[in-house]
Amino acid sequence: MDILTIFVAAILVNNYVLYYFLGICPFLGVSKKLDSALSMGMAVTFVMTLTAVASWMINHWILIPFGLDYLQIVSFILVIASLVQLVEMFIRKMSPPLYQALGIYLPLITTNCAIMGLALLASLKGYGFIETVVFGIGSGLGFTLAIVLMAGIREQLDLADVPKPLKGAGIALIVAGIMALAFSGFSGMIK
Amino acid sequence: MSSKKSIGAEYLKGLWDENPIFRQLLGMCPTLAVTNAVINGIAMGLATAFVLILSSFVVSSIKKLIPSQVRIATFIVIIASFVTIADRFLAAFFPPISKALGPYVPLIVVNCIILGRQEAFSSRNSVARSLLDALGMSTGFILSLLILSSIRELLGSGTFLGYQVMGAWFKPWIIMILPAGAFITLGVLLGIVILIDTKTKKRST
């Protein structure tokens, strides 16, 4: 498949949150403020790109040559967990300002299904190396776009008169539904 | 965790008071993704229950052996092993379901319900209590998936478990089987649960 198509599809058409339902926990949890949503989105994009590289290498250099495909789940999750840890230590040493910005969101990413989903989806779709990396970056940007839009809406929503039982997660989910509906309009862009 | 609940309460809390989906808002990804048809919802619920119950059993039986620094990693490896079993089992015996669920079966490994229960409950309680807790949470999870997927399949395709239920006059609401329908249905259900809860609390006081 065309590289550009993968990129656009990952951001708009098959948006990570609104189409694959991955990363719903941070999407609902960290979308109350615009700036923290942006930080979360950046952290996820960053880790996703690295995960795409690492998972591709493990899959194609270790698991497939040795016929160990059934260990995919265990090895992916361990790689992601250690990768996140590594990235956290590295950023803390190398760039304190960046660490300040991403800080608390990095550990949260380990248990984020978006990252694991990326590794699994890329292997399921049989992408090559470049395609996997592009897919990773695009998915991260798609997640960022969704969570930032959501945060913008939720900041306005605080001022609105929402029925009491729907306050909080209920109205957030309904808003997400309307967003998903809007995003499904993009599906005509790619066959 | 400190107060010793009765055995029944340990099980029942998963159904309503601490229902993983409607109360704790955990495990949302599979909940939203696979509930477009009842059969997928049931399969997902059972697979998650299998992993949750067995992981709780293993974690609570070896909790004294796990050093606390590496406990999360240990839990994840235990969970991932059972997820692999569930994934292979579905692929071998129920290929159509395995295909329909796609990457969401392996993704049980990052389902926050499972890791959350190990961290919050199984690693601190006896084997029997952990099993009851896991059973209760699984029942709550399966029931929630069942409710959500029934609504979506009934309105989205006019069928239930693949059988035509609605008459010929019924025009399926396509939106219900699209992602948007999942979000909106869950949001409305969440509101209803909170509404029922505040009503019953008011009555009891």
Short mmCIF file of C-alpha atoms in Angstrom, two decimals:
data_model
loop_
_atom_site.label_atom_id
_atom_site.label_comp_id
_atom_site.label_asym_id
_atom_site.label_seq_id
_atom_site.Cartn_x
_atom_site.Cartn_y
_atom_site.Cartn_z
CA MET A 1 0.00 0.00 0.00
CA ASP A 2 1.02 3.57 -0.66
CA ILE A 3 2.93 5.18 2.23
CA LEU A 4 0.87 8.35 2.09
CA THR A 5 -2.35 6.34 2.15
CA ILE A 6 -1.26 4.53 5.30
CA PHE A 7 -0.36 7.82 6.93
CA VAL A 8 -3.63 9.57 6.14
CA ALA A 9 -5.67 6.48 6.95
CA ALA A 10 -4.04 6.15 10.36
CA ILE A 11 -4.79 9.77 11.25
CA LEU A 12 -8.25 10.33 9.84
CA VAL A 13 -10.02 7.28 8.44
CA ASN A 14 -9.02 4.52 10.82
CA ASN A 15 -8.46 6.85 13.71
CA TYR A 16 -7.03 4.99 16.65
CA VAL A 17 -9.53 6.13 19.22
CA LEU A 18 -12.63 6.60 17.13
CA TYR A 19 -12.31 3.60 14.84
CA TYR A 20 -10.23 0.95 16.61
CA PHE A 21 -11.34 1.96 20.13
CA LEU A 22 -7.78 1.77 21.38
CA GLY A 23 -6.49 4.04 24.08
CA ILE A 24 -9.93 4.84 25.45
CA CYS A 25 -8.68 5.03 29.03
CA PRO A 26 -6.32 8.00 28.50
CA PHE A 27 -8.80 9.42 25.99
CA LEU A 28 -11.43 9.71 28.73
CA GLY A 29 -9.04 10.17 31.65
CA VAL A 30 -6.60 12.82 30.43
CA SER A 31 -8.91 14.87 28.22
CA LYS A 32 -10.14 17.37 30.80
CA LYS A 33 -7.44 19.99 30.10
CA LEU A 34 -6.14 21.02 26.71
CA ASP A 35 -2.43 21.22 27.60
CA SER A 36 -2.28 17.90 29.45
CA ALA A 37 -4.12 16.28 26.54
CA LEU A 38 -1.47 17.64 24.18
CA SER A 39 1.35 16.31 26.39
CA MET A 40 -0.31 12.90 26.55
CA GLY A 41 -0.72 12.87 22.79
CA MET A 42 2.94 13.74 22.29
CA ALA A 43 4.07 11.07 24.73
CA VAL A 44 1.94 8.46 22.98
CA THR A 45 3.17 9.46 19.52
CA PHE A 46 6.75 9.25 20.71
CA VAL A 47 6.40 5.81 22.30
CA MET A 48 4.30 4.53 19.39
CA THR A 49 6.99 5.36 16.86
CA LEU A 50 9.62 3.58 18.95
CA THR A 51 7.32 0.62 19.54
CA ALA A 52 6.66 0.32 15.83
CA VAL A 53 10.40 0.01 15.20
CA ALA A 54 11.08 -2.35 18.09
CA SER A 55 8.12 -4.64 17.51
CA TRP A 56 8.89 -4.93 13.80
CA MET A 57 12.47 -5.94 14.54
CA ILE A 58 11.45 -8.52 17.12
CA ASN A 59 8.75 -9.92 14.91
CA HIS A 60 10.85 -10.20 11.76
CA TRP A 61 14.30 -10.95 13.16
CA ILE A 62 13.49 -13.21 16.10
CA LEU A 63 9.93 -14.51 16.23
CA ILE A 64 9.28 -15.38 12.59
CA PRO A 65 12.71 -16.88 11.71
CA PHE A 66 12.56 -19.18 14.73
CA GLY A 67 8.88 -20.02 14.33
CA LEU A 68 7.94 -18.50 17.68
CA ASP A 69 4.88 -16.54 16.55
CA TYR A 70 2.87 -17.85 19.47
CA LEU A 71 5.14 -15.91 21.83
CA GLN A 72 4.10 -12.65 20.18
CA ILE A 73 1.81 -11.46 22.96
CA VAL A 74 4.28 -12.13 25.77
CA SER A 75 7.27 -10.67 23.96
CA PHE A 76 5.47 -7.56 22.71
CA ILE A 77 4.16 -6.63 26.12
CA LEU A 78 7.55 -7.13 27.75
CA VAL A 79 9.28 -5.09 25.06
CA ILE A 80 6.77 -2.28 25.45
CA ALA A 81 7.09 -2.26 29.23
CA SER A 82 10.87 -2.14 29.15
CA LEU A 83 10.89 0.35 26.27
CA VAL A 84 8.72 2.77 28.22
CA GLN A 85 10.98 2.40 31.24
CA LEU A 86 14.05 2.99 29.08
CA VAL A 87 12.58 6.02 27.37
CA GLU A 88 11.66 7.49 30.73
CA MET A 89 15.19 7.10 32.11
CA PHE A 90 16.72 8.41 28.90
CA ILE A 91 14.55 11.51 28.76
CA ARG A 92 15.10 12.25 32.44
CA LYS A 93 18.87 12.27 31.88
CA MET A 94 18.98 13.93 28.46
CA SER A 95 16.21 16.48 28.43
CA PRO A 96 14.73 17.62 31.73
CA PRO A 97 12.29 20.07 30.07
CA LEU A 98 10.84 17.31 27.92
CA TYR A 99 10.68 15.09 30.98
CA GLN A 100 8.76 17.82 32.78
CA ALA A 101 6.29 17.99 29.91
CA LEU A 102 5.74 14.26 29.45
CA GLY A 103 6.62 13.23 33.01
CA ILE A 104 3.73 11.46 34.65
CA TYR A 105 2.16 10.33 31.40
CA LEU A 106 5.00 8.06 30.34
CA PRO A 107 4.46 5.24 32.90
CA LEU A 108 0.74 5.34 32.19
CA ILE A 109 1.44 4.44 28.59
CA THR A 110 2.69 0.95 29.45
CA THR A 111 -0.80 -0.31 30.11
CA ASN A 112 -2.23 1.64 27.24
CA CYS A 113 -3.85 -0.67 24.75
CA ALA A 114 -3.03 1.75 21.93
CA ILE A 115 0.64 0.83 22.03
CA MET A 116 0.07 -2.92 22.20
CA GLY A 117 -2.60 -2.57 19.55
CA LEU A 118 -0.17 -0.82 17.25
CA ALA A 119 2.34 -3.67 17.47
CA LEU A 120 -0.38 -6.27 16.87
CA LEU A 121 -2.13 -4.42 14.06
CA ALA A 122 1.12 -3.73 12.21
CA SER A 123 2.03 -7.41 12.34
CA LEU A 124 -1.53 -8.45 11.42
CA LYS A 125 -1.53 -6.21 8.36
CA GLY A 126 1.89 -7.52 7.33
CA TYR A 127 3.48 -4.11 6.91
CA GLY A 128 7.13 -3.75 5.91
CA PHE A 129 9.57 -1.72 7.97
CA ILE A 130 8.97 1.74 6.50
CA GLU A 131 5.21 1.16 6.42
CA THR A 132 5.23 0.11 10.08
CA VAL A 133 7.09 3.26 11.12
CA VAL A 134 4.75 5.48 9.12
CA PHE A 135 1.79 3.64 10.58
CA GLY A 136 3.21 4.26 14.07
CA ILE A 137 3.70 7.99 13.55
CA GLY A 138 0.31 8.38 11.88
CA SER A 139 -1.49 6.47 14.61
CA GLY A 140 0.17 8.59 17.26
CA LEU A 141 -0.84 11.79 15.49
CA GLY A 142 -4.36 10.45 15.07
CA PHE A 143 -4.56 9.77 18.79
CA THR A 144 -3.23 13.26 19.53
CA LEU A 145 -5.78 14.82 17.20
CA ALA A 146 -8.66 12.95 18.84
CA ILE A 147 -7.62 13.65 22.42
CA VAL A 148 -6.91 17.35 21.75
CA LEU A 149 -10.26 17.84 20.00
CA MET A 150 -11.95 16.06 22.89
CA ALA A 151 -10.19 18.23 25.48
CA GLY A 152 -11.25 21.36 23.61
CA ILE A 153 -14.87 20.22 23.61
CA ARG A 154 -14.76 19.17 27.25
CA GLU A 155 -13.41 22.52 28.40
CA GLN A 156 -16.49 24.12 26.82
CA LEU A 157 -18.70 21.36 28.17
CA ASP A 158 -17.83 22.33 31.74
CA LEU A 159 -19.87 25.48 31.23
CA ALA A 160 -22.84 23.68 29.68
CA ASP A 161 -25.88 22.48 31.54
CA VAL A 162 -25.54 18.71 31.28
CA PRO A 163 -28.18 16.44 32.86
CA LYS A 164 -26.80 15.29 36.19
CA PRO A 165 -26.53 11.51 35.60
CA LEU A 166 -24.65 12.12 32.36
CA LYS A 167 -22.02 14.40 33.91
CA GLY A 168 -18.43 13.21 33.47
CA ALA A 169 -17.89 10.01 31.58
CA GLY A 170 -21.43 9.70 30.20
CA ILE A 171 -21.45 12.93 28.24
CA ALA A 172 -17.81 12.39 27.24
CA LEU A 173 -18.77 9.10 25.61
CA ILE A 174 -21.71 10.65 23.78
CA VAL A 175 -19.47 13.45 22.52
CA ALA A 176 -16.96 10.83 21.39
CA GLY A 177 -19.79 9.11 19.54
CA ILE A 178 -20.67 12.28 17.67
CA MET A 179 -16.98 12.78 16.88
CA ALA A 180 -16.76 9.22 15.58
CA LEU A 181 -19.75 9.94 13.38
CA ALA A 182 -18.02 13.02 12.00
CA PHE A 183 -14.81 11.09 11.42
CA SER A 184 -16.66 8.32 9.61
CA GLY A 185 -17.25 10.94 6.93
CA PHE A 186 -13.57 10.58 6.04
CA SER A 187 -14.03 6.93 5.16
CA GLY A 188 -14.85 7.82 1.57
CA MET A 189 -11.30 9.11 1.12
CA ILE A 190 -9.77 5.64 0.98
CA LYS A 191 -11.18 2.45 -0.38
CA MET B 1 -9.75 -4.18 51.39
CA SER B 2 -9.40 -4.14 55.17
CA SER B 3 -12.90 -5.11 56.23
CA LYS B 4 -13.71 -8.76 55.70
CA LYS B 5 -16.76 -8.98 53.54
CA SER B 6 -19.02 -11.98 53.57
CA ILE B 7 -18.37 -14.55 50.87
CA GLY B 8 -21.51 -13.60 48.98
CA ALA B 9 -20.72 -9.91 49.04
CA GLU B 10 -17.26 -10.58 47.66
CA TYR B 11 -18.90 -12.11 44.61
CA LEU B 12 -21.84 -9.74 44.24
CA LYS B 13 -19.87 -6.50 44.38
CA GLY B 14 -18.63 -7.15 40.83
CA LEU B 15 -22.19 -7.17 39.52
CA TRP B 16 -23.27 -3.70 40.59
CA ASP B 17 -21.33 -1.78 43.27
CA GLU B 18 -17.95 -2.27 41.62
CA ASN B 19 -19.08 -3.27 38.15
CA PRO B 20 -15.90 -3.01 36.08
CA ILE B 21 -17.48 -1.25 33.11
CA PHE B 22 -20.24 0.95 34.46
CA ARG B 23 -18.62 1.82 37.79
CA GLN B 24 -14.89 1.61 37.41
CA LEU B 25 -14.81 2.48 33.70
CA LEU B 26 -12.15 -0.16 33.14
CA GLY B 27 -11.68 -2.30 30.07
CA MET B 28 -13.44 0.14 27.80
CA CYS B 29 -11.57 -0.72 24.62
CA PRO B 30 -12.84 -4.30 24.17
CA THR B 31 -16.23 -3.24 25.52
CA LEU B 32 -16.72 -0.73 22.76
CA ALA B 33 -14.96 -2.60 20.00
CA VAL B 34 -16.53 -6.06 20.03
CA THR B 35 -20.11 -5.37 21.04
CA ASN B 36 -21.48 -4.93 17.52
CA ALA B 37 -22.93 -8.46 17.72
CA VAL B 38 -24.07 -10.51 20.71
CA ILE B 39 -21.94 -13.52 19.82
CA ASN B 40 -18.77 -11.41 19.76
CA GLY B 41 -19.67 -9.86 23.09
CA ILE B 42 -20.17 -13.27 24.70
CA ALA B 43 -16.95 -14.67 23.24
CA MET B 44 -15.01 -11.64 24.44
CA GLY B 45 -16.60 -11.85 27.89
CA LEU B 46 -15.81 -15.53 28.27
CA ALA B 47 -12.22 -15.15 27.05
CA THR B 48 -11.64 -12.28 29.48
CA ALA B 49 -13.27 -14.25 32.30
CA PHE B 50 -11.01 -17.20 31.59
CA VAL B 51 -7.89 -15.05 31.76
CA LEU B 52 -9.05 -13.08 34.80
CA ILE B 53 -10.04 -16.12 36.89
CA LEU B 54 -6.91 -18.13 36.16
CA SER B 55 -4.58 -15.15 36.61
CA SER B 56 -6.23 -14.32 39.94
CA PHE B 57 -5.81 -17.92 40.99
CA VAL B 58 -2.12 -18.04 40.09
CA VAL B 59 -1.28 -14.61 41.48
CA SER B 60 -3.03 -15.21 44.78
CA SER B 61 -1.38 -18.61 45.22
CA ILE B 62 2.16 -17.36 44.59
CA LYS B 63 1.79 -13.85 46.01
CA LYS B 64 4.35 -14.55 48.76
CA LEU B 65 7.00 -15.49 46.20
CA ILE B 66 6.73 -12.33 44.08
CA PRO B 67 9.16 -9.54 45.05
CA SER B 68 7.20 -6.31 45.20
CA GLN B 69 9.58 -4.41 42.87
CA VAL B 70 8.87 -6.66 39.93
CA ARG B 71 5.28 -7.55 40.74
CA ILE B 72 3.73 -5.67 37.82
CA ALA B 73 6.05 -7.37 35.33
CA THR B 74 5.28 -10.73 36.93
CA PHE B 75 1.53 -10.13 36.72
CA ILE B 76 1.87 -9.15 33.09
CA VAL B 77 3.78 -12.30 32.19
CA ILE B 78 1.20 -14.48 33.97
CA ILE B 79 -1.68 -12.67 32.24
CA ALA B 80 0.06 -12.79 28.87
CA SER B 81 0.50 -16.57 29.16
CA PHE B 82 -3.21 -17.13 29.74
CA VAL B 83 -4.11 -14.69 26.96
CA THR B 84 -1.91 -16.69 24.59
CA ILE B 85 -3.77 -19.85 25.58
CA ALA B 86 -7.15 -18.19 25.02
CA ASP B 87 -6.02 -16.74 21.69
CA ARG B 88 -4.70 -20.07 20.37
CA PHE B 89 -7.79 -21.90 21.63
CA LEU B 90 -10.18 -19.55 19.83
CA ALA B 91 -8.08 -19.67 16.67
CA ALA B 92 -8.06 -23.48 16.71
CA PHE B 93 -11.67 -24.28 17.60
CA PHE B 94 -13.68 -21.16 16.69
CA PRO B 95 -11.90 -19.62 13.69
CA PRO B 96 -14.81 -17.36 12.62
CA ILE B 97 -15.06 -15.79 16.08
CA SER B 98 -11.31 -15.45 16.31
CA LYS B 99 -11.36 -13.65 12.98
CA ALA B 100 -14.21 -11.36 14.01
CA LEU B 101 -12.49 -10.38 17.24
CA GLY B 102 -9.19 -9.82 15.44
CA PRO B 103 -6.53 -8.08 17.51
CA TYR B 104 -8.86 -7.66 20.46
CA VAL B 105 -8.20 -11.13 21.85
CA PRO B 106 -4.44 -10.53 22.24
CA LEU B 107 -5.35 -7.12 23.58
CA ILE B 108 -6.97 -8.73 26.64
CA VAL B 109 -3.43 -8.63 27.99
CA VAL B 110 -3.65 -4.86 28.43
CA ASN B 111 -7.23 -4.93 29.72
CA CYS B 112 -7.01 -2.78 32.84
CA ILE B 113 -9.64 -4.90 34.63
CA ILE B 114 -7.31 -7.86 34.81
CA LEU B 115 -4.14 -6.10 35.89
CA GLY B 116 -6.18 -3.89 38.21
CA ARG B 117 -7.70 -6.86 40.05
CA GLN B 118 -4.30 -8.53 40.47
CA GLU B 119 -2.79 -5.36 41.90
CA ALA B 120 -5.73 -4.32 44.04
CA PHE B 121 -7.06 -7.66 45.18
CA SER B 122 -5.39 -10.97 44.33
CA SER B 123 -1.95 -9.94 45.56
CA ARG B 124 -3.37 -9.20 49.01
CA ASN B 125 -6.10 -11.75 49.56
CA SER B 126 -6.50 -15.49 49.99
CA VAL B 127 -6.96 -17.79 47.01
CA ALA B 128 -10.64 -18.44 47.73
CA ARG B 129 -11.48 -14.75 48.06
CA SER B 130 -9.53 -13.86 44.93
CA LEU B 131 -11.37 -16.52 42.97
CA LEU B 132 -14.72 -15.19 44.16
CA ASP B 133 -13.67 -11.66 43.34
CA ALA B 134 -12.53 -12.69 39.86
CA LEU B 135 -15.76 -14.63 39.29
CA GLY B 136 -17.83 -11.63 40.35
CA MET B 137 -15.90 -9.20 38.17
CA SER B 138 -16.14 -11.59 35.21
CA THR B 139 -19.88 -11.97 35.65
CA GLY B 140 -20.25 -8.21 35.83
CA PHE B 141 -18.13 -7.81 32.72
CA ILE B 142 -20.00 -10.47 30.74
CA LEU B 143 -23.39 -9.07 31.75
CA SER B 144 -22.37 -5.56 30.75
CA LEU B 145 -21.09 -6.77 27.38
CA LEU B 146 -24.30 -8.73 26.91
CA ILE B 147 -26.51 -5.70 27.58
CA LEU B 148 -24.47 -3.45 25.32
CA SER B 149 -24.19 -5.94 22.46
CA SER B 150 -27.89 -6.90 22.66
CA ILE B 151 -28.93 -3.28 22.27
CA ARG B 152 -26.50 -2.70 19.43
CA GLU B 153 -27.31 -5.87 17.51
CA LEU B 154 -31.07 -5.49 17.97
CA LEU B 155 -31.15 -1.90 16.77
CA GLY B 156 -28.24 -2.09 14.36
CA SER B 157 -29.12 -5.27 12.47
CA GLY B 158 -32.58 -6.17 13.78
CA THR B 159 -31.26 -9.55 14.87
CA PHE B 160 -30.33 -11.31 18.09
CA LEU B 161 -27.53 -13.89 17.96
CA GLY B 162 -27.98 -13.84 14.21
CA TYR B 163 -31.74 -14.63 14.26
CA GLN B 164 -34.12 -12.12 12.75
CA VAL B 165 -36.15 -10.65 15.59
CA MET B 166 -37.52 -7.40 14.26
CA GLY B 167 -40.29 -7.51 11.68
CA ALA B 168 -39.96 -6.50 8.06
CA TRP B 169 -41.12 -2.99 8.96
CA PHE B 170 -37.93 -2.41 10.91
CA LYS B 171 -35.20 -0.45 9.21
CA PRO B 172 -31.86 -1.21 10.89
CA TRP B 173 -30.09 1.74 12.44
CA ILE B 174 -26.73 1.40 10.75
CA ILE B 175 -25.20 3.85 13.18
CA MET B 176 -25.55 1.35 16.02
CA ILE B 177 -23.05 -1.09 14.54
CA LEU B 178 -20.67 1.72 13.60
CA PRO B 179 -18.16 2.97 16.19
CA ALA B 180 -20.34 6.02 16.89
CA GLY B 181 -23.18 3.79 18.09
CA ALA B 182 -20.87 2.08 20.57
CA PHE B 183 -19.86 5.34 22.21
CA ILE B 184 -23.35 6.77 22.34
CA THR B 185 -25.00 3.59 23.66
CA LEU B 186 -22.40 3.20 26.39
CA GLY B 187 -22.70 6.86 27.34
CA VAL B 188 -26.48 6.63 27.66
CA LEU B 189 -26.26 3.34 29.61
CA LEU B 190 -23.75 4.96 31.97
CA GLY B 191 -26.21 7.76 32.61
CA ILE B 192 -29.01 5.26 33.27
CA VAL B 193 -26.88 3.30 35.75
CA ILE B 194 -26.02 6.46 37.68
CA LEU B 195 -29.67 7.54 37.60
CA ILE B 196 -30.85 4.18 39.04
CA ASP B 197 -28.13 4.33 41.65
CA THR B 198 -28.98 7.80 42.92
CA LYS B 199 -32.69 6.87 43.01
CA THR B 200 -32.10 3.72 45.09
CA LYS B 201 -29.68 5.51 47.42
CA LYS B 202 -32.25 8.23 48.03
CA ARG B 203 -34.88 5.65 48.90
CA SER B 204 -32.67 3.78 51.36
CA THR B 205 -31.69 6.87 53.35
#
